[in-house]
PDB file of C-alpha atoms in Angstrom:
ATOM      1  CA  GLN A 116      64.482 -32.811 -41.762  1.00  0.00           C
ATOM      2  CA  GLN A 117      61.661 -33.235 -43.141  1.00  0.00           C
ATOM      3  CA  GLN A 118      59.036 -33.346 -40.309  1.00  0.00           C
ATOM      4  CA  VAL A 119      55.734 -33.717 -42.562  1.00  0.00           C
ATOM      5  CA  LYS A 120      55.574 -36.115 -45.311  1.00  0.00           C
ATOM      6  CA  GLN A 121      53.411 -36.206 -47.545  1.00  0.00           C
ATOM      7  CA  SER A 122      52.040 -38.278 -50.783  1.00  0.00           C
ATOM      8  CA  PRO A 123      51.493 -38.897 -53.167  1.00  0.00           C
ATOM      9  CA  GLN A 124      53.275 -36.210 -55.167  1.00  0.00           C
ATOM     10  CA  SER A 125      50.580 -36.476 -57.623  1.00  0.00           C
ATOM     11  CA  LEU A 126      47.053 -37.658 -57.937  1.00  0.00           C
ATOM     12  CA  ILE A 127      44.489 -37.990 -60.875  1.00  0.00           C
ATOM     13  CA  VAL A 128      40.789 -38.800 -59.899  1.00  0.00           C
ATOM     14  CA  GLN A 129      38.069 -39.152 -62.039  1.00  0.00           C
ATOM     15  CA  LYS A 130      34.798 -36.852 -61.554  1.00  0.00           C
ATOM     16  CA  GLY A 131      32.635 -37.865 -58.915  1.00  0.00           C
ATOM     17  CA  GLY A 132      35.177 -40.161 -57.258  1.00  0.00           C
ATOM     18  CA  ILE A 133      37.258 -39.778 -54.059  1.00  0.00           C
ATOM     19  CA  SER A 134      40.145 -38.328 -53.674  1.00  0.00           C
ATOM     20  CA  ILE A 135      42.897 -39.181 -50.542  1.00  0.00           C
ATOM     21  CA  ILE A 136      46.114 -37.420 -49.687  1.00  0.00           C
ATOM     22  CA  ASN A 137      48.167 -38.513 -46.697  1.00  0.00           C
ATOM     23  CA  CYS A 138      50.586 -37.126 -44.291  1.00  0.00           C
ATOM     24  CA  ALA A 139      52.761 -38.372 -41.292  1.00  0.00           C
ATOM     25  CA  TYR A 140      54.953 -36.432 -39.155  1.00  0.00           C
ATOM     26  CA  GLU A 141      57.068 -36.821 -36.515  1.00  0.00           C
ATOM     27  CA  ASN A 142      57.023 -34.238 -33.829  1.00  0.00           C
ATOM     28  CA  THR A 143      54.647 -35.138 -31.180  1.00  0.00           C
ATOM     29  CA  ALA A 144      54.574 -31.307 -30.068  1.00  0.00           C
ATOM     30  CA  PHE A 145      52.427 -30.866 -33.043  1.00  0.00           C
ATOM     31  CA  ASP A 146      49.043 -30.203 -32.059  1.00  0.00           C
ATOM     32  CA  TYR A 147      47.444 -28.038 -35.064  1.00  0.00           C
ATOM     33  CA  PHE A 148      46.701 -29.742 -38.506  1.00  0.00           C
ATOM     34  CA  PRO A 149      45.559 -27.460 -41.299  1.00  0.00           C
ATOM     35  CA  TRP A 150      45.209 -28.756 -45.155  1.00  0.00           C
ATOM     36  CA  TYR A 151      45.638 -25.471 -47.355  1.00  0.00           C
ATOM     37  CA  GLN A 152      44.847 -25.354 -51.020  1.00  0.00           C
ATOM     38  CA  GLN A 153      46.620 -23.526 -53.784  1.00  0.00           C
ATOM     39  CA  PHE A 154      45.652 -23.036 -57.098  1.00  0.00           C
ATOM     40  CA  PRO A 155      48.258 -21.538 -59.725  1.00  0.00           C
ATOM     41  CA  GLY A 156      49.742 -18.146 -59.532  1.00  0.00           C
ATOM     42  CA  LYS A 157      47.967 -17.494 -56.168  1.00  0.00           C
ATOM     43  CA  GLY A 158      48.896 -18.118 -52.537  1.00  0.00           C
ATOM     44  CA  PRO A 159      48.342 -21.434 -50.426  1.00  0.00           C
ATOM     45  CA  ALA A 160      44.120 -20.785 -48.515  1.00  0.00           C
ATOM     46  CA  LEU A 161      43.229 -22.800 -45.671  1.00  0.00           C
ATOM     47  CA  LEU A 162      40.740 -25.481 -46.388  1.00  0.00           C
ATOM     48  CA  ILE A 163      39.942 -26.892 -43.701  1.00  0.00           C
ATOM     49  CA  ALA A 164      41.868 -27.902 -39.938  1.00  0.00           C
ATOM     50  CA  ILE A 165      42.109 -30.304 -37.094  1.00  0.00           C
ATOM     51  CA  ARG A 166      42.997 -30.480 -33.499  1.00  0.00           C
ATOM     52  CA  PRO A 167      43.987 -33.810 -32.181  1.00  0.00           C
ATOM     53  CA  ASP A 168      41.534 -33.984 -29.695  1.00  0.00           C
ATOM     54  CA  VAL A 169      39.256 -35.539 -32.037  1.00  0.00           C
ATOM     55  CA  SER A 170      39.482 -37.877 -35.219  1.00  0.00           C
ATOM     56  CA  GLU A 171      37.654 -36.754 -37.781  1.00  0.00           C
ATOM     57  CA  LYS A 172      36.297 -33.731 -39.002  1.00  0.00           C
ATOM     58  CA  LYS A 173      34.007 -32.723 -41.738  1.00  0.00           C
ATOM     59  CA  GLU A 174      33.701 -30.010 -43.539  1.00  0.00           C
ATOM     60  CA  GLY A 175      30.860 -30.131 -47.058  1.00  0.00           C
ATOM     61  CA  ARG A 176      32.795 -32.313 -49.126  1.00  0.00           C
ATOM     62  CA  PHE A 177      36.012 -32.012 -47.331  1.00  0.00           C
ATOM     63  CA  THR A 178      37.266 -34.380 -44.613  1.00  0.00           C
ATOM     64  CA  ILE A 179      40.181 -34.694 -42.328  1.00  0.00           C
ATOM     65  CA  SER A 180      40.955 -37.720 -40.485  1.00  0.00           C
ATOM     66  CA  PHE A 181      43.488 -38.234 -37.774  1.00  0.00           C
ATOM     67  CA  ASN A 182      45.269 -41.222 -36.477  1.00  0.00           C
ATOM     68  CA  LYS A 183      47.300 -39.461 -33.423  1.00  0.00           C
ATOM     69  CA  SER A 184      49.011 -42.772 -32.297  1.00  0.00           C
ATOM     70  CA  ALA A 185      50.378 -43.316 -36.125  1.00  0.00           C
ATOM     71  CA  LYS A 186      50.897 -39.915 -36.392  1.00  0.00           C
ATOM     72  CA  GLN A 187      48.731 -40.083 -39.325  1.00  0.00           C
ATOM     73  CA  PHE A 188      46.645 -37.411 -41.051  1.00  0.00           C
ATOM     74  CA  SER A 189      44.813 -37.577 -44.615  1.00  0.00           C
ATOM     75  CA  LEU A 190      42.566 -35.404 -46.442  1.00  0.00           C
ATOM     76  CA  HIS A 191      39.557 -36.952 -48.175  1.00  0.00           C
ATOM     77  CA  ILE A 192      37.459 -35.070 -50.998  1.00  0.00           C
ATOM     78  CA  MET A 193      34.423 -36.700 -51.511  1.00  0.00           C
ATOM     79  CA  ASP A 194      32.345 -36.167 -54.933  1.00  0.00           C
ATOM     80  CA  SER A 195      35.699 -34.911 -56.076  1.00  0.00           C
ATOM     81  CA  GLN A 196      35.010 -31.760 -58.867  1.00  0.00           C
ATOM     82  CA  PRO A 197      37.096 -30.054 -61.809  1.00  0.00           C
ATOM     83  CA  GLY A 198      37.399 -27.088 -59.913  1.00  0.00           C
ATOM     84  CA  ASP A 199      39.192 -29.329 -57.108  1.00  0.00           C
ATOM     85  CA  SER A 200      42.422 -29.192 -59.570  1.00  0.00           C
ATOM     86  CA  ALA A 201      44.607 -27.422 -57.286  1.00  0.00           C
ATOM     87  CA  THR A 202      48.068 -28.061 -55.141  1.00  0.00           C
ATOM     88  CA  TYR A 203      47.155 -29.372 -51.941  1.00  0.00           C
ATOM     89  CA  PHE A 204      49.340 -28.756 -48.895  1.00  0.00           C
ATOM     90  CA  CYS A 205      49.369 -30.568 -45.189  1.00  0.00           C
ATOM     91  CA  ALA A 206      50.564 -28.498 -42.675  1.00  0.00           C
ATOM     92  CA  ALA A 207      51.275 -29.197 -38.917  1.00  0.00           C
ATOM     93  CA  SER A 208      52.662 -27.118 -36.264  1.00  0.00           C
ATOM     94  CA  PRO A 209      52.688 -26.808 -31.730  1.00  0.00           C
ATOM     95  CA  ILE A 210      50.554 -24.287 -30.248  1.00  0.00           C
ATOM     96  CA  ASP A 211      51.772 -20.958 -30.812  1.00  0.00           C
ATOM     97  CA  GLU A 212      54.579 -21.754 -33.590  1.00  0.00           C
ATOM     98  CA  LYS A 213      55.570 -21.583 -37.076  1.00  0.00           C
ATOM     99  CA  LEU A 214      53.383 -24.013 -39.359  1.00  0.00           C
ATOM    100  CA  THR A 215      55.840 -26.983 -41.319  1.00  0.00           C
ATOM    101  CA  PHE A 216      54.267 -27.416 -44.493  1.00  0.00           C
ATOM    102  CA  GLY A 217      54.280 -30.901 -46.559  1.00  0.00           C
ATOM    103  CA  THR A 218      55.373 -30.901 -50.255  1.00  0.00           C
ATOM    104  CA  GLY A 219      52.309 -31.063 -51.602  1.00  0.00           C
ATOM    105  CA  THR A 220      49.828 -33.222 -53.772  1.00  0.00           C
ATOM    106  CA  ARG A 221      49.024 -32.028 -56.977  1.00  0.00           C
ATOM    107  CA  LEU A 222      45.593 -32.605 -57.954  1.00  0.00           C
ATOM    108  CA  THR A 223      43.710 -33.367 -61.363  1.00  0.00           C
ATOM    109  CA  ILE A 224      39.939 -34.054 -61.471  1.00  0.00           C
ATOM    110  CA  ILE A 225      39.593 -35.737 -64.980  1.00  0.00           C
ATOM    111  CA  PRO A 226      36.128 -35.509 -66.419  1.00  0.00           C
TER     112      PRO A 226
ATOM    113  CA  GLY B 218      42.673  -3.816 -49.871  1.00  0.00           C
ATOM    114  CA  ALA B 219      41.274  -6.747 -48.420  1.00  0.00           C
ATOM    115  CA  GLY B 220      43.767  -8.934 -48.810  1.00  0.00           C
ATOM    116  CA  VAL B 221      47.385  -9.596 -48.097  1.00  0.00           C
ATOM    117  CA  SER B 222      49.405  -7.400 -50.872  1.00  0.00           C
ATOM    118  CA  GLN B 223      52.996  -8.074 -51.633  1.00  0.00           C
ATOM    119  CA  THR B 224      54.938  -6.147 -54.401  1.00  0.00           C
ATOM    120  CA  PRO B 225      56.610  -6.668 -56.537  1.00  0.00           C
ATOM    121  CA  SER B 226      54.884  -9.719 -57.868  1.00  0.00           C
ATOM    122  CA  ASN B 227      57.701 -10.532 -60.063  1.00  0.00           C
ATOM    123  CA  LYS B 228      61.349  -9.506 -59.393  1.00  0.00           C
ATOM    124  CA  VAL B 229      64.253 -10.137 -61.725  1.00  0.00           C
ATOM    125  CA  THR B 230      67.607  -9.555 -61.043  1.00  0.00           C
ATOM    126  CA  GLU B 231      71.411 -10.529 -61.517  1.00  0.00           C
ATOM    127  CA  LYS B 232      73.483 -12.611 -58.857  1.00  0.00           C
ATOM    128  CA  GLY B 233      75.026  -9.915 -56.783  1.00  0.00           C
ATOM    129  CA  LYS B 234      72.636  -7.616 -56.414  1.00  0.00           C
ATOM    130  CA  TYR B 235      70.645  -6.390 -53.409  1.00  0.00           C
ATOM    131  CA  VAL B 236      66.633  -6.371 -53.489  1.00  0.00           C
ATOM    132  CA  GLU B 237      63.869  -5.974 -51.363  1.00  0.00           C
ATOM    133  CA  LEU B 238      60.065  -7.578 -51.589  1.00  0.00           C
ATOM    134  CA  ARG B 239      57.786  -5.432 -49.681  1.00  0.00           C
ATOM    135  CA  CYS B 240      54.315  -7.237 -47.992  1.00  0.00           C
ATOM    136  CA  ASP B 241      51.140  -5.355 -46.703  1.00  0.00           C
ATOM    137  CA  PRO B 242      49.222  -7.469 -44.571  1.00  0.00           C
ATOM    138  CA  ILE B 243      45.486  -7.752 -43.934  1.00  0.00           C
ATOM    139  CA  SER B 244      45.087  -4.839 -41.592  1.00  0.00           C
ATOM    140  CA  GLY B 245      44.407  -5.221 -37.782  1.00  0.00           C
ATOM    141  CA  HIS B 246      46.066  -8.872 -38.394  1.00  0.00           C
ATOM    142  CA  THR B 247      49.276  -8.481 -35.514  1.00  0.00           C
ATOM    143  CA  ALA B 248      51.562 -11.347 -36.939  1.00  0.00           C
ATOM    144  CA  LEU B 249      53.490 -11.521 -39.950  1.00  0.00           C
ATOM    145  CA  TYR B 250      54.945 -14.341 -41.736  1.00  0.00           C
ATOM    146  CA  TRP B 251      57.876 -15.062 -44.698  1.00  0.00           C
ATOM    147  CA  TYR B 252      57.939 -18.330 -46.676  1.00  0.00           C
ATOM    148  CA  ARG B 253      59.726 -18.978 -49.522  1.00  0.00           C
ATOM    149  CA  GLN B 254      58.182 -21.423 -51.683  1.00  0.00           C
ATOM    150  CA  SER B 255      60.501 -23.117 -54.633  1.00  0.00           C
ATOM    151  CA  LEU B 256      58.866 -24.998 -57.917  1.00  0.00           C
ATOM    152  CA  GLY B 257      57.402 -28.257 -56.830  1.00  0.00           C
ATOM    153  CA  GLN B 258      58.044 -27.778 -53.049  1.00  0.00           C
ATOM    154  CA  GLY B 259      55.826 -26.621 -50.082  1.00  0.00           C
ATOM    155  CA  PRO B 260      56.197 -23.259 -48.363  1.00  0.00           C
ATOM    156  CA  GLU B 261      59.392 -23.211 -46.212  1.00  0.00           C
ATOM    157  CA  PHE B 262      59.355 -21.034 -43.535  1.00  0.00           C
ATOM    158  CA  LEU B 263      61.528 -18.387 -42.899  1.00  0.00           C
ATOM    159  CA  ILE B 264      60.150 -15.437 -40.180  1.00  0.00           C
ATOM    160  CA  TYR B 265      57.660 -14.259 -37.870  1.00  0.00           C
ATOM    161  CA  PHE B 266      56.234 -10.835 -36.503  1.00  0.00           C
ATOM    162  CA  GLN B 267      54.474 -10.514 -33.846  1.00  0.00           C
ATOM    163  CA  GLY B 268      53.625  -6.694 -33.957  1.00  0.00           C
ATOM    164  CA  THR B 269      57.269  -5.077 -34.680  1.00  0.00           C
ATOM    165  CA  GLY B 270      59.598  -7.599 -33.150  1.00  0.00           C
ATOM    166  CA  ALA B 271      60.912 -11.012 -35.245  1.00  0.00           C
ATOM    167  CA  ALA B 272      59.450 -13.109 -32.920  1.00  0.00           C
ATOM    168  CA  ASP B 273      61.308 -15.854 -34.731  1.00  0.00           C
ATOM    169  CA  ASP B 274      63.903 -15.795 -37.171  1.00  0.00           C
ATOM    170  CA  SER B 275      65.147 -19.288 -37.090  1.00  0.00           C
ATOM    171  CA  GLY B 276      64.152 -20.023 -41.060  1.00  0.00           C
ATOM    172  CA  LEU B 277      66.359 -17.241 -42.176  1.00  0.00           C
ATOM    173  CA  PRO B 278      68.836 -19.243 -44.639  1.00  0.00           C
ATOM    174  CA  ASN B 279      71.951 -17.148 -43.804  1.00  0.00           C
ATOM    175  CA  ASP B 280      72.831 -13.378 -42.972  1.00  0.00           C
ATOM    176  CA  ARG B 281      72.228 -12.283 -46.351  1.00  0.00           C
ATOM    177  CA  PHE B 282      68.722 -11.998 -45.617  1.00  0.00           C
ATOM    178  CA  PHE B 283      67.006 -10.045 -43.061  1.00  0.00           C
ATOM    179  CA  ALA B 284      63.303  -8.575 -43.077  1.00  0.00           C
ATOM    180  CA  VAL B 285      62.099  -5.842 -40.883  1.00  0.00           C
ATOM    181  CA  ARG B 286      57.986  -4.229 -40.105  1.00  0.00           C
ATOM    182  CA  PRO B 287      59.288  -1.254 -38.275  1.00  0.00           C
ATOM    183  CA  GLU B 288      55.486   0.172 -37.366  1.00  0.00           C
ATOM    184  CA  GLY B 289      54.249  -3.441 -37.165  1.00  0.00           C
ATOM    185  CA  SER B 290      52.181  -3.568 -40.379  1.00  0.00           C
ATOM    186  CA  VAL B 291      54.157  -3.310 -43.708  1.00  0.00           C
ATOM    187  CA  SER B 292      57.105  -5.351 -43.791  1.00  0.00           C
ATOM    188  CA  THR B 293      59.967  -5.871 -46.022  1.00  0.00           C
ATOM    189  CA  LEU B 294      61.991  -8.833 -46.929  1.00  0.00           C
ATOM    190  CA  LYS B 295      65.425  -8.082 -47.743  1.00  0.00           C
ATOM    191  CA  ILE B 296      67.896 -10.163 -49.943  1.00  0.00           C
ATOM    192  CA  GLN B 297      71.743  -9.169 -50.168  1.00  0.00           C
ATOM    193  CA  ARG B 298      73.984 -10.512 -52.761  1.00  0.00           C
ATOM    194  CA  THR B 299      71.691 -12.760 -54.365  1.00  0.00           C
ATOM    195  CA  GLU B 300      72.865 -15.988 -55.646  1.00  0.00           C
ATOM    196  CA  ARG B 301      70.526 -18.119 -57.970  1.00  0.00           C
ATOM    197  CA  GLY B 302      69.689 -20.694 -55.733  1.00  0.00           C
ATOM    198  CA  ASP B 303      67.514 -17.631 -53.827  1.00  0.00           C
ATOM    199  CA  SER B 304      65.143 -18.166 -56.880  1.00  0.00           C
ATOM    200  CA  ALA B 305      62.013 -18.696 -55.725  1.00  0.00           C
ATOM    201  CA  VAL B 306      58.602 -17.532 -54.891  1.00  0.00           C
ATOM    202  CA  TYR B 307      58.348 -15.473 -51.449  1.00  0.00           C
ATOM    203  CA  LEU B 308      55.837 -15.352 -49.805  1.00  0.00           C
ATOM    204  CA  CYS B 309      53.762 -13.489 -47.497  1.00  0.00           C
ATOM    205  CA  ALA B 310      51.096 -14.041 -44.821  1.00  0.00           C
ATOM    206  CA  SER B 311      49.174 -12.938 -41.822  1.00  0.00           C
ATOM    207  CA  SER B 312      46.913 -13.443 -39.206  1.00  0.00           C
ATOM    208  CA  PHE B 313      44.857 -12.051 -36.138  1.00  0.00           C
ATOM    209  CA  SER B 314      45.398 -14.305 -33.895  1.00  0.00           C
ATOM    210  CA  GLY B 315      48.932 -14.273 -33.764  1.00  0.00           C
ATOM    211  CA  SER B 316      49.816 -17.614 -33.322  1.00  0.00           C
ATOM    212  CA  ALA B 317      50.541 -20.652 -35.676  1.00  0.00           C
ATOM    213  CA  THR B 318      46.992 -22.090 -34.694  1.00  0.00           C
ATOM    214  CA  GLY B 319      44.777 -18.988 -36.477  1.00  0.00           C
ATOM    215  CA  GLU B 320      44.387 -19.365 -39.805  1.00  0.00           C
ATOM    216  CA  LEU B 321      47.355 -17.479 -42.375  1.00  0.00           C
ATOM    217  CA  PHE B 322      46.135 -15.506 -45.101  1.00  0.00           C
ATOM    218  CA  PHE B 323      48.558 -15.357 -47.967  1.00  0.00           C
ATOM    219  CA  GLY B 324      49.929 -13.430 -50.465  1.00  0.00           C
ATOM    220  CA  GLU B 325      50.149 -13.924 -54.071  1.00  0.00           C
ATOM    221  CA  GLY B 326      53.650 -14.003 -53.495  1.00  0.00           C
ATOM    222  CA  SER B 327      56.503 -12.473 -55.040  1.00  0.00           C
ATOM    223  CA  ARG B 328      58.313 -14.284 -57.448  1.00  0.00           C
ATOM    224  CA  LEU B 329      62.043 -13.656 -57.705  1.00  0.00           C
ATOM    225  CA  THR B 330      64.443 -14.909 -60.629  1.00  0.00           C
ATOM    226  CA  VAL B 331      68.336 -14.653 -59.827  1.00  0.00           C
ATOM    227  CA  LEU B 332      69.993 -14.829 -63.514  1.00  0.00           C
TER     228      LEU B 332
END
């Protein structure tokens, strides 16, 4: 059972544009929603995370938008740069339990 | 080292052989996780240790997979009678808070290929 659905599978964005990746979850017990960034040959690294008591969290060019009623959350990357080219994973967990990851989005930023 | 260290980085073995993968977490991190990542997929949870004990091993696919963390630091993932379907990158992560709500610090993974 896939508990966290992520889309799109791949995304190409022009440099300076906005990259948007979406995730949907089913388990209403989830209350922690991080995004991880992974470069080829490396392990995933935490990018930004949100708890459901807020609808948006911004850190630099990265913003998470969270819609509790729709059970959806998304990552927005503003002013996308070539260095942002990587695979992005959304994840979710209930408090104090293991993370469940989405299937990933391969983002490519073109000049 | 400063980060999570995993060895070997690459392991090629034959079907039916036994394999051990090692993880050295960040010093002081009490929680340690093993995940498996197949090509083009997200990390899939295998097992979670809090100290020396396995707090959640619900992700281990079958009894061929076993993991230990005898002194609450280094962990070893053991796979018996390997199958071609076991081929994947095995990721180890550690965290300080001891729960999934703390940041997970991942190693670079051990890539296992079963021929």
